[in-house]
XYZ file of C-alpha atoms in Angstrom:
643
model
C -34.734 -135.288 -157.907
C -34.934 -131.611 -156.936
C -38.979 -131.174 -157.699
C -39.147 -134.165 -155.270
C -36.417 -131.969 -152.753
C -38.934 -128.388 -153.606
C -42.126 -130.485 -152.469
C -40.535 -131.642 -149.122
C -39.419 -128.005 -148.159
C -42.933 -127.684 -149.156
C -44.517 -129.849 -146.485
C -42.246 -129.526 -144.388
C -42.829 -125.801 -144.143
C -46.968 -126.469 -144.026
C -46.220 -128.943 -140.753
C -44.501 -125.956 -139.661
C -47.685 -123.599 -140.145
C -49.863 -126.248 -138.262
C -47.612 -126.878 -135.579
C -47.765 -122.822 -134.534
C -51.110 -122.979 -135.653
C -51.817 -125.461 -133.087
C -48.937 -123.338 -130.008
C -51.569 -120.543 -130.343
C -54.434 -122.066 -129.958
C -53.531 -124.094 -127.490
C -52.010 -120.248 -125.797
C -55.903 -119.398 -125.905
C -56.910 -122.688 -123.559
C -53.992 -121.369 -121.157
C -54.740 -118.277 -120.777
C -58.620 -118.479 -120.489
C -57.695 -121.644 -117.169
C -55.009 -119.947 -116.037
C -56.323 -119.953 -112.722
C -56.353 -124.046 -112.343
C -52.596 -123.595 -111.683
C -53.067 -123.266 -108.737
C -55.012 -125.764 -105.949
C -56.176 -122.789 -103.768
C -58.196 -122.014 -106.336
C -59.740 -124.761 -106.905
C -60.604 -125.400 -103.357
C -62.440 -121.482 -102.845
C -63.358 -119.699 -106.327
C -64.187 -122.475 -108.102
C -65.764 -124.096 -105.012
C -68.664 -121.265 -104.114
C -71.077 -121.695 -106.670
C -72.073 -124.664 -105.033
C -71.747 -123.648 -101.123
C -73.989 -120.820 -101.918
C -75.906 -124.082 -103.485
C -75.410 -125.545 -100.147
C -76.205 -122.318 -97.481
C -79.621 -122.423 -99.656
C -80.035 -126.087 -98.790
C -78.836 -126.039 -94.923
C -81.411 -122.805 -94.432
C -83.800 -124.764 -95.776
C -83.403 -127.641 -93.294
C -82.404 -125.561 -90.106
C -86.127 -124.020 -91.135
C -87.662 -127.029 -91.411
C -88.607 -126.314 -95.410
C -87.634 -130.038 -96.149
C -89.546 -133.366 -96.654
C -88.624 -136.017 -94.341
C -87.214 -137.343 -98.107
C -85.390 -134.205 -99.341
C -83.877 -134.388 -95.568
C -82.506 -137.619 -95.740
C -81.147 -136.871 -99.417
C -79.523 -133.597 -98.367
C -77.279 -136.105 -95.441
C -76.273 -138.551 -97.582
C -75.701 -136.204 -100.308
C -73.512 -134.044 -98.047
C -71.123 -136.293 -96.661
C -67.990 -134.941 -95.955
C -69.018 -131.210 -95.815
C -70.252 -129.455 -92.761
C -71.887 -126.381 -91.051
C -72.008 -123.972 -87.822
C -74.225 -120.987 -87.882
C -75.636 -119.220 -85.076
C -79.066 -117.239 -85.405
C -77.827 -113.574 -85.176
C -81.122 -112.506 -83.319
C -82.105 -115.739 -80.618
C -78.484 -116.823 -80.613
C -79.622 -120.269 -81.170
C -76.227 -122.662 -82.605
C -76.666 -125.051 -85.615
C -74.489 -127.530 -86.914
C -73.399 -131.317 -87.708
C -70.275 -131.519 -86.492
C -69.534 -133.909 -83.345
C -70.300 -132.603 -80.094
C -66.703 -133.123 -78.718
C -65.268 -130.995 -81.843
C -65.128 -127.088 -81.288
C -65.553 -125.135 -84.686
C -62.773 -122.900 -84.178
C -60.541 -125.910 -83.440
C -62.282 -127.448 -86.524
C -61.529 -124.522 -88.810
C -57.921 -124.247 -88.172
C -57.369 -127.774 -89.060
C -55.016 -127.882 -92.167
C -57.611 -130.131 -94.601
C -60.811 -128.111 -93.356
C -61.989 -124.977 -96.215
C -63.590 -122.244 -94.463
C -66.369 -120.460 -95.949
C -68.488 -117.620 -94.245
C -72.211 -119.119 -94.703
C -73.083 -114.732 -94.435
C -70.553 -113.798 -98.204
C -72.711 -116.798 -99.869
C -75.249 -113.828 -100.786
C -72.130 -112.006 -103.009
C -71.695 -114.940 -105.322
C -72.428 -113.598 -109.118
C -73.465 -116.748 -111.315
C -70.941 -115.459 -113.443
C -68.308 -116.612 -111.542
C -70.048 -120.189 -111.884
C -67.709 -122.207 -114.455
C -70.008 -125.165 -114.804
C -73.201 -124.508 -117.144
C -75.158 -127.336 -114.638
C -74.397 -125.780 -111.792
C -75.568 -122.106 -113.088
C -79.012 -124.041 -113.726
C -79.086 -125.503 -110.458
C -77.015 -122.504 -108.078
C -79.690 -120.331 -110.137
C -82.851 -121.831 -108.089
C -81.474 -120.777 -105.351
C -80.630 -116.718 -106.075
C -83.954 -115.386 -105.020
C -83.452 -116.520 -101.507
C -85.632 -114.554 -97.994
C -83.733 -111.555 -96.440
C -84.438 -113.650 -93.456
C -80.673 -114.873 -94.219
C -78.930 -111.998 -92.722
C -80.097 -112.930 -89.597
C -77.549 -115.588 -89.502
C -74.024 -115.876 -89.409
C -71.771 -119.238 -89.310
C -68.965 -120.849 -91.296
C -69.082 -123.721 -93.128
C -66.833 -126.158 -93.823
C -65.325 -129.188 -96.358
C -62.270 -131.495 -95.369
C -61.142 -131.475 -98.628
C -59.138 -135.169 -96.974
C -62.362 -137.333 -96.561
C -62.943 -139.978 -99.398
C -66.592 -140.304 -98.464
C -67.284 -136.088 -99.836
C -70.140 -136.853 -102.110
C -72.424 -134.448 -104.145
C -71.939 -131.542 -105.873
C -68.666 -130.553 -103.752
C -66.672 -133.376 -104.897
C -67.556 -133.288 -108.329
C -66.644 -129.355 -108.814
C -63.060 -130.795 -106.621
C -63.027 -133.724 -109.090
C -63.750 -131.643 -112.199
C -61.087 -128.826 -110.902
C -58.331 -130.816 -110.993
C -59.446 -132.924 -114.196
C -59.381 -129.264 -115.915
C -55.880 -128.650 -114.658
C -54.646 -131.792 -116.074
C -55.952 -130.599 -119.574
C -54.054 -127.563 -118.206
C -50.744 -129.301 -118.268
C -50.973 -130.877 -121.199
C -52.288 -127.880 -123.198
C -48.478 -126.398 -122.029
C -46.856 -129.112 -123.735
C -48.683 -129.473 -126.064
C -47.924 -125.821 -126.967
C -44.486 -124.959 -125.693
C -43.691 -127.879 -127.877
C -45.514 -127.176 -131.375
C -44.443 -123.719 -131.144
C -40.655 -124.525 -130.848
C -40.685 -127.066 -133.312
C -42.873 -125.319 -135.708
C -40.328 -122.289 -135.075
C -37.004 -124.557 -135.840
C -39.073 -125.902 -138.479
C -40.285 -122.477 -140.478
C -36.650 -120.928 -140.034
C -35.250 -124.192 -141.585
C -36.989 -124.417 -145.140
C -38.549 -120.675 -145.248
C -35.257 -119.065 -147.665
C -35.256 -122.298 -149.221
C -38.683 -122.605 -149.791
C -39.828 -118.937 -150.618
C -38.565 -119.262 -154.684
C -40.775 -122.395 -155.263
C -43.683 -121.871 -153.097
C -45.586 -119.849 -156.550
C -46.078 -122.404 -158.363
C -48.146 -123.416 -155.488
C -49.337 -120.299 -155.581
C -50.868 -119.577 -158.631
C -52.262 -123.096 -159.057
C -54.547 -121.804 -155.983
C -57.641 -119.082 -157.473
C -56.745 -115.758 -156.323
C -60.436 -115.127 -155.583
C -59.795 -118.836 -153.348
C -56.341 -116.832 -152.149
C -57.838 -113.628 -150.470
C -60.850 -115.292 -150.143
C -59.727 -118.538 -147.269
C -57.926 -116.198 -144.726
C -60.642 -113.388 -144.450
C -63.027 -116.059 -143.624
C -61.195 -118.108 -141.762
C -60.739 -114.966 -139.511
C -64.447 -113.355 -139.836
C -65.236 -117.414 -138.277
C -62.568 -116.550 -135.611
C -63.568 -114.287 -134.093
C -67.329 -115.240 -134.464
C -66.527 -118.653 -132.885
C -64.285 -116.812 -130.336
C -66.937 -116.560 -127.831
C -68.329 -120.195 -128.134
C -64.867 -121.120 -127.435
C -63.840 -119.508 -124.998
C -67.419 -120.653 -122.962
C -66.381 -124.190 -123.417
C -63.588 -124.394 -122.067
C -64.217 -123.432 -119.049
C -67.184 -126.531 -119.462
C -65.654 -129.667 -118.467
C -68.795 -131.110 -118.844
C -68.528 -129.914 -122.328
C -64.885 -131.689 -122.900
C -66.272 -133.190 -127.121
C -67.840 -130.441 -127.706
C -64.317 -127.915 -126.808
C -62.189 -130.903 -128.590
C -64.366 -130.321 -131.824
C -63.730 -126.382 -131.351
C -60.339 -126.874 -130.666
C -59.434 -128.955 -133.872
C -61.792 -126.564 -135.956
C -60.292 -123.177 -134.597
C -56.562 -125.276 -135.728
C -57.433 -125.082 -138.722
C -59.391 -121.967 -139.169
C -55.429 -120.533 -137.595
C -53.620 -123.055 -140.225
C -55.925 -121.394 -142.877
C -55.148 -117.647 -142.021
C -51.648 -117.784 -141.555
C -51.114 -120.410 -144.368
C -53.189 -117.580 -146.544
C -51.800 -114.398 -144.781
C -47.696 -115.500 -145.828
C -49.151 -116.310 -149.858
C -50.247 -112.809 -150.016
C -46.780 -111.017 -148.442
C -45.435 -114.041 -150.849
C -47.828 -112.566 -154.083
C -47.566 -108.835 -152.677
C -44.245 -107.823 -154.180
C -45.459 -109.342 -157.815
C -48.249 -107.509 -157.689
C -45.779 -104.757 -157.153
C -43.262 -104.952 -159.847
C -46.597 -105.860 -161.846
C -48.878 -103.883 -161.894
C -51.515 -106.201 -164.232
C -50.609 -109.103 -163.234
C -53.088 -109.071 -160.729
C -55.535 -107.844 -163.286
C -55.022 -110.551 -165.263
C -55.004 -113.553 -161.779
C -58.564 -111.971 -161.222
C -60.095 -112.856 -164.452
C -59.432 -115.994 -163.602
C -60.917 -116.020 -160.473
C -62.980 -119.729 -159.169
C -65.879 -117.810 -158.582
C -66.622 -115.837 -162.285
C -69.042 -117.625 -163.003
C -70.693 -117.498 -160.131
C -74.115 -114.841 -160.552
C -72.863 -111.677 -158.272
C -76.063 -111.250 -156.051
C -75.172 -114.504 -154.950
C -71.757 -113.495 -153.775
C -73.528 -110.593 -152.795
C -75.682 -111.856 -150.551
C -72.675 -114.445 -148.882
C -70.722 -111.461 -148.357
C -73.326 -109.516 -146.898
C -74.547 -112.450 -144.429
C -70.713 -112.998 -143.458
C -70.505 -109.274 -143.295
C -73.799 -109.297 -140.483
C -72.881 -112.105 -137.704
C -69.337 -111.058 -137.721
C -70.252 -107.341 -136.903
C -73.111 -108.985 -135.126
C -70.525 -110.888 -133.282
C -69.372 -107.584 -131.470
C -72.894 -105.809 -130.182
C -74.114 -109.557 -130.791
C -77.124 -110.671 -128.016
C -74.844 -112.697 -126.272
C -71.343 -114.834 -126.138
C -71.870 -117.900 -128.173
C -73.231 -119.694 -130.911
C -76.579 -120.642 -129.645
C -78.102 -117.317 -128.400
C -76.718 -116.528 -132.414
C -79.450 -119.206 -133.424
C -82.079 -118.504 -130.395
C -82.493 -114.679 -131.571
C -82.613 -115.284 -135.222
C -85.422 -118.250 -134.202
C -87.701 -115.169 -132.286
C -86.095 -111.421 -133.678
C -85.814 -112.839 -137.224
C -88.066 -109.742 -138.766
C -85.395 -107.364 -137.539
C -82.605 -109.590 -139.055
C -84.335 -109.457 -142.297
C -85.033 -105.611 -141.968
C -81.387 -104.665 -140.756
C -79.782 -107.100 -144.325
C -82.375 -105.250 -146.844
C -80.834 -102.297 -145.135
C -76.947 -104.115 -146.100
C -78.341 -105.053 -149.004
C -79.147 -101.711 -149.880
C -76.073 -99.966 -149.031
C -73.485 -103.023 -150.756
C -75.877 -102.164 -154.186
C -75.234 -98.763 -154.155
C -71.658 -99.255 -153.164
C -71.681 -101.945 -155.708
C -72.735 -99.677 -158.276
C -70.567 -97.003 -157.581
C -67.792 -99.799 -158.047
C -69.064 -100.476 -161.308
C -69.357 -97.085 -162.976
C -65.737 -96.118 -161.429
C -64.095 -100.397 -163.615
C -66.253 -98.744 -166.870
C -64.626 -95.859 -166.527
C -61.344 -96.995 -165.456
C -61.465 -99.160 -168.823
C -62.682 -96.182 -170.971
C -59.102 -94.404 -169.619
C -57.130 -97.560 -170.077
C -58.295 -98.760 -173.354
C -58.014 -94.636 -174.800
C -54.785 -94.065 -173.677
C -53.511 -97.279 -175.867
C -55.249 -96.226 -178.909
C -52.893 -92.822 -178.033
C -49.819 -94.837 -177.231
C -50.547 -96.510 -180.397
C -50.576 -93.254 -182.210
C -54.279 -92.086 -182.951
C -53.519 -88.543 -181.745
C -57.475 -87.630 -182.458
C -58.643 -89.777 -179.178
C -59.344 -87.333 -176.353
C -60.339 -88.918 -172.852
C -63.510 -87.636 -171.066
C -62.362 -86.381 -167.769
C -65.290 -87.435 -165.061
C -64.406 -86.511 -161.109
C -61.507 -85.508 -159.048
C -60.288 -88.756 -158.127
C -57.468 -90.407 -159.119
C -58.675 -91.725 -162.585
C -59.937 -88.442 -163.113
C -56.226 -86.297 -162.838
C -54.867 -89.378 -164.970
C -57.041 -88.691 -167.882
C -56.582 -84.698 -167.431
C -52.496 -85.658 -167.509
C -52.575 -87.401 -170.378
C -54.699 -85.031 -172.493
C -52.308 -82.294 -171.613
C -49.347 -84.763 -172.659
C -51.132 -85.007 -175.310
C -52.189 -82.241 -176.517
C -48.020 -81.171 -175.604
C -46.794 -83.811 -177.793
C -48.808 -82.583 -180.913
C -47.383 -79.295 -180.507
C -43.635 -80.896 -179.975
C -44.780 -82.732 -183.612
C -46.197 -79.643 -185.102
C -43.146 -77.609 -183.920
C -40.556 -80.322 -185.401
C -42.114 -80.433 -188.436
C -41.837 -77.347 -188.969
C -38.479 -77.327 -187.792
C -37.618 -79.915 -190.421
C -39.373 -77.943 -193.221
C -37.411 -75.043 -192.365
C -34.003 -77.502 -192.123
C -34.903 -78.481 -195.240
C -35.312 -75.771 -196.643
C -31.790 -73.953 -195.446
C -30.026 -76.675 -196.130
C -31.479 -77.033 -199.786
C -30.818 -73.487 -200.523
C -27.697 -73.533 -199.383
C -26.716 -76.620 -201.413
C -28.542 -75.088 -204.558
C -26.468 -71.584 -203.491
C -22.716 -73.454 -203.845
C -23.491 -75.884 -206.140
C -24.147 -72.939 -208.657
C -20.675 -70.796 -207.712
C -18.838 -74.583 -207.247
C -19.462 -75.778 -210.566
C -18.133 -72.761 -212.415
C -15.183 -73.370 -210.268
C -14.313 -77.087 -210.867
C -15.201 -76.192 -215.124
C -12.573 -73.484 -214.173
C -10.170 -75.662 -213.416
C -10.912 -77.971 -216.192
C -10.297 -75.632 -218.395
C -6.885 -74.479 -216.793
C -6.013 -78.104 -216.959
C -6.462 -78.780 -220.826
C -4.424 -75.315 -221.650
C -1.627 -76.347 -219.366
C 0.460 -74.238 -216.931
C 3.769 -74.837 -215.209
C 4.403 -77.727 -213.207
C 4.732 -75.524 -209.955
C 0.952 -74.286 -211.070
C -0.192 -77.567 -212.135
C 0.583 -79.264 -208.393
C -1.601 -76.041 -207.064
C -4.595 -76.680 -209.502
C -4.654 -80.638 -209.275
C -5.245 -80.115 -205.381
C -7.815 -77.156 -206.032
C -9.780 -79.489 -208.391
C -9.349 -82.786 -205.600
C -11.394 -80.225 -202.748
C -13.351 -78.805 -205.280
C -14.674 -82.461 -206.204
C -15.026 -83.389 -202.425
C -16.715 -80.610 -201.461
C -19.367 -80.934 -204.338
C -19.344 -85.282 -202.866
C -20.129 -83.505 -199.308
C -22.584 -80.911 -200.947
C -24.493 -83.692 -202.996
C -24.395 -85.896 -199.428
C -26.135 -83.911 -197.629
C -28.697 -82.415 -199.561
C -29.595 -86.467 -200.184
C -29.469 -87.059 -196.852
C -32.095 -83.522 -195.916
C -34.648 -85.101 -199.022
C -34.646 -89.156 -196.996
C -34.998 -87.598 -193.031
C -37.515 -84.653 -194.684
C -39.719 -87.635 -196.119
C -39.535 -85.745 -199.638
C -38.459 -88.519 -201.630
C -40.462 -92.198 -202.492
C -38.968 -95.834 -203.074
C -38.708 -96.814 -206.306
C -39.093 -101.035 -205.549
C -38.128 -103.427 -207.203
C -36.346 -107.332 -207.152
C -33.274 -107.523 -206.876
C -31.198 -109.762 -206.899
C -28.611 -108.688 -203.685
C -25.995 -111.699 -203.509
C -24.979 -110.055 -207.088
C -25.210 -106.256 -205.879
C -22.629 -107.387 -203.416
C -20.468 -108.864 -205.916
C -20.816 -106.374 -208.905
C -19.098 -103.328 -205.812
C -16.776 -105.422 -204.549
C -14.779 -105.644 -208.031
C -15.327 -102.350 -208.595
C -12.858 -101.796 -205.235
C -10.870 -104.454 -206.766
C -7.729 -102.329 -207.488
C -7.828 -100.790 -204.281
C -7.729 -104.306 -201.971
C -5.281 -104.919 -204.262
C -2.834 -102.316 -202.873
C -4.452 -103.220 -199.595
C -3.735 -106.681 -199.900
C -7.519 -107.131 -199.207
C -9.743 -109.853 -200.086
C -13.439 -109.976 -200.301
C -16.151 -113.736 -199.302
C -19.449 -113.207 -200.059
C -21.431 -115.764 -198.230
C -24.808 -117.080 -198.942
C -27.670 -119.220 -197.807
C -28.192 -119.411 -202.123
C -26.264 -118.197 -204.975
C -29.567 -115.761 -206.036
C -31.635 -114.039 -203.274
C -34.354 -111.696 -204.566
C -35.180 -108.821 -202.790
C -37.966 -106.090 -202.647
C -36.120 -102.641 -202.501
C -34.990 -99.418 -203.909
C -31.901 -101.008 -206.081
C -29.841 -97.575 -206.427
C -30.856 -96.482 -202.279
C -29.790 -100.079 -201.686
C -26.777 -99.835 -203.764
C -25.254 -96.492 -201.978
C -25.783 -98.698 -199.046
C -23.683 -101.346 -199.695
C -21.270 -99.156 -201.685
C -20.874 -96.982 -198.497
C -20.029 -99.816 -196.030
C -18.432 -102.111 -198.719
C -16.230 -98.372 -199.478
C -15.902 -98.411 -195.552
C -14.517 -102.025 -195.065
C -12.154 -101.424 -197.738
C -11.218 -98.083 -196.486
C -10.234 -98.810 -192.620
C -9.157 -102.762 -192.601
C -5.851 -103.954 -191.787
C -3.575 -105.447 -194.779
C -3.581 -108.800 -195.725
C -6.798 -109.723 -193.959
C -10.463 -110.347 -195.417
C -13.584 -108.601 -195.370
C -16.710 -111.047 -195.105
C -20.078 -110.630 -196.533
C -22.814 -112.583 -195.054
C -26.654 -112.597 -196.806
C -28.906 -115.015 -194.959
C -32.298 -115.150 -196.130
C -34.875 -115.764 -193.542
C -38.218 -117.449 -195.517
C -40.165 -118.281 -192.065
C -39.855 -114.469 -190.946
C -39.922 -113.251 -194.343
C -36.560 -111.641 -193.046
C -33.287 -110.661 -194.980
C -29.871 -110.156 -193.070
C -26.614 -108.550 -194.347
C -23.391 -108.482 -192.036
C -20.043 -106.837 -193.359
C -17.653 -107.465 -190.895
C -13.122 -107.008 -191.461
C -10.604 -106.207 -188.897
C -9.697 -102.324 -188.447
C -5.933 -101.126 -188.608
C -6.376 -98.169 -185.666
C -8.110 -98.865 -182.692
C -11.318 -98.587 -182.089
C -12.579 -96.426 -178.769
C -15.222 -94.538 -179.694
C -19.419 -95.144 -179.006
C -20.883 -97.661 -182.129
C -24.042 -95.828 -182.139
C -21.855 -92.381 -182.252
C -20.756 -93.840 -186.052
C -24.628 -92.588 -187.259
C -24.628 -89.539 -186.367
C -24.204 -86.895 -188.938
C -20.693 -85.778 -189.580
C -19.315 -88.934 -187.444
C -16.110 -90.611 -188.935
C -14.266 -93.604 -187.232
C -10.767 -92.000 -188.225
C -10.672 -89.796 -185.307
C -7.810 -87.767 -187.110
C -10.117 -87.114 -190.015
C -6.665 -87.741 -192.359
C -9.054 -90.383 -194.653
C -11.248 -89.351 -197.165
C -15.180 -89.290 -196.761
C -17.647 -86.599 -195.683
C -18.432 -88.280 -192.406
C -22.609 -88.848 -193.785
C -22.075 -92.304 -194.949
C -23.607 -94.213 -192.932
C -26.317 -91.675 -191.202
C -27.595 -91.628 -195.214
C -27.235 -95.261 -195.015
C -29.606 -95.630 -191.740
C -31.831 -93.837 -193.344
C -31.950 -95.539 -196.010
C -32.204 -99.127 -194.455
C -35.334 -97.148 -192.579
C -37.089 -96.094 -195.074
C -37.548 -100.138 -196.299
C -38.593 -100.805 -192.800
C -35.373 -102.368 -191.336
C -32.903 -101.484 -189.063
C -28.982 -100.987 -188.784
C -26.323 -101.551 -186.570
C -23.042 -102.059 -185.359
C -21.300 -104.695 -183.301
C -17.474 -104.235 -182.284
C -15.119 -106.873 -180.603
C -11.402 -106.603 -180.533
C -10.464 -105.414 -183.428
C -13.281 -106.978 -185.204
C -16.065 -103.903 -187.111
C -19.151 -105.934 -188.064
C -22.529 -103.786 -189.787
C -25.784 -105.598 -189.809
C -28.687 -104.873 -191.749
C -32.067 -106.402 -190.865
C -35.005 -106.072 -193.911
C -38.215 -107.111 -193.996
C -39.986 -107.591 -196.568
C -41.607 -104.923 -198.474
C -44.862 -105.927 -201.011
C -44.330 -104.506 -204.268
């Protein structure tokens, strides 16, 4: 149901873009033919070319340059059109007005349109709106200079239904153009309003689920379609503007109209989809490269694509400086000046080949930088990125090399520091062990010889603290050995379930005192795992002893051992209910000398979990702590180690 609704939203979204495209294309026709809003334009400026032709015909008629057949045709074809012309030299008058009508009174009638005969030479062919008129009128543009000896007026009766010939045709086409203009205004307004309403209604609903449809379109089609549509619109724009003014080319105008609507729709839709994907590409820089690898034109030879792009680019640029205003002028140019076109394209081809080679070299260098960077990131610090040029990737390569060198230096300093620290701890531990051992031995000797009750109390206290200090030194020494890497694991097959139960058995007395119960659960009774048994014993012993020490009385300690055979993984979790409020960060417990008991009233060195973490990491595993309320949970994950 949801998919169906999303599909409907997408359809409405594309319909809204189509309606807006129709409005944009219609507005071009409205702007071009805006003068047809006014009848005065149709009866004046629009008639100028025909008046120019008629003046030439009148000149030939009054000078007797026409044959009888031409004179008859002239009078028949120009019914409803009158002239009153005077020779300025001889003052002779020529007119076809009725004898009882004065030309001044006739020109003042509301249905009469007047044109000055002397102005016809100022009419430019570029103002002619019909191709047929321009061809006909061009026959009369090279007139004799004697025209300047005549003056007068040309009259057209716009209400005379008998008006025929060229004037009748132009007036009729002018009003047809006006009707088309009104129709385009209605289409533009309705489509714009409806398209905008639909777009605003579904944009937010459709924007989220457009990605699925966008991803189905290859990236080169997404990029190329709007760009190609724009280029074609620019290339055909002059032809469309020229055709809009020709009523005689109405069919061609309709075809170009729908062509422009489709191209505008493709350009707008493609642009919107690119804007939507732009945010996704910003968040994931590699996504564009991944999609480009799956482009539609991947298997098409590069030279074919380059040739097509070259031709498109050539004619696109030529459209701004081209041989004419229509596509027909380009066809004529190609036929007559094809050698020049070929030379131009060869120059552009050489230019594109050079640019392409530069891009290819940069791409190869970019891949090399990425590959070596990935190797460095994986720990291969012997790799060095060659620095070529002063562009961005060259600077990146230089910076990565500097970072790598700084990291190597810092690593060496860290190793040196760790070595010195290990040596310091080892020396201190060794230096403390000897006197501490003597102290413990002397205390034992004194205890055996016997002392008074009061002194015995102090002796026992000293004995306890000396043994705790000995444990602390041993733990610190052990942790330093592990962290320094100067230790090897003695791997063998160990029954983890049995080990945990044995450790629990050792704490039976303490658990009885605290009224605690240890519950061990496992996926099988026996789970054999490869590990260092002594070190792993220490890990579980430390965690279980902490659980016994810090658990709330009358609660249970749960140990779960789960073997994941498919992933070759072992997961051990130990959880208990704490007897105190846990107000600490769990990660801090793995730090040296950090204890959950902030009062530090309980026994322990504070190194147990730090040692446990180091041992688990030596086994290529991980250890983490989770808390929820008063529940404390330790999770150990181990990966299989081959013997």
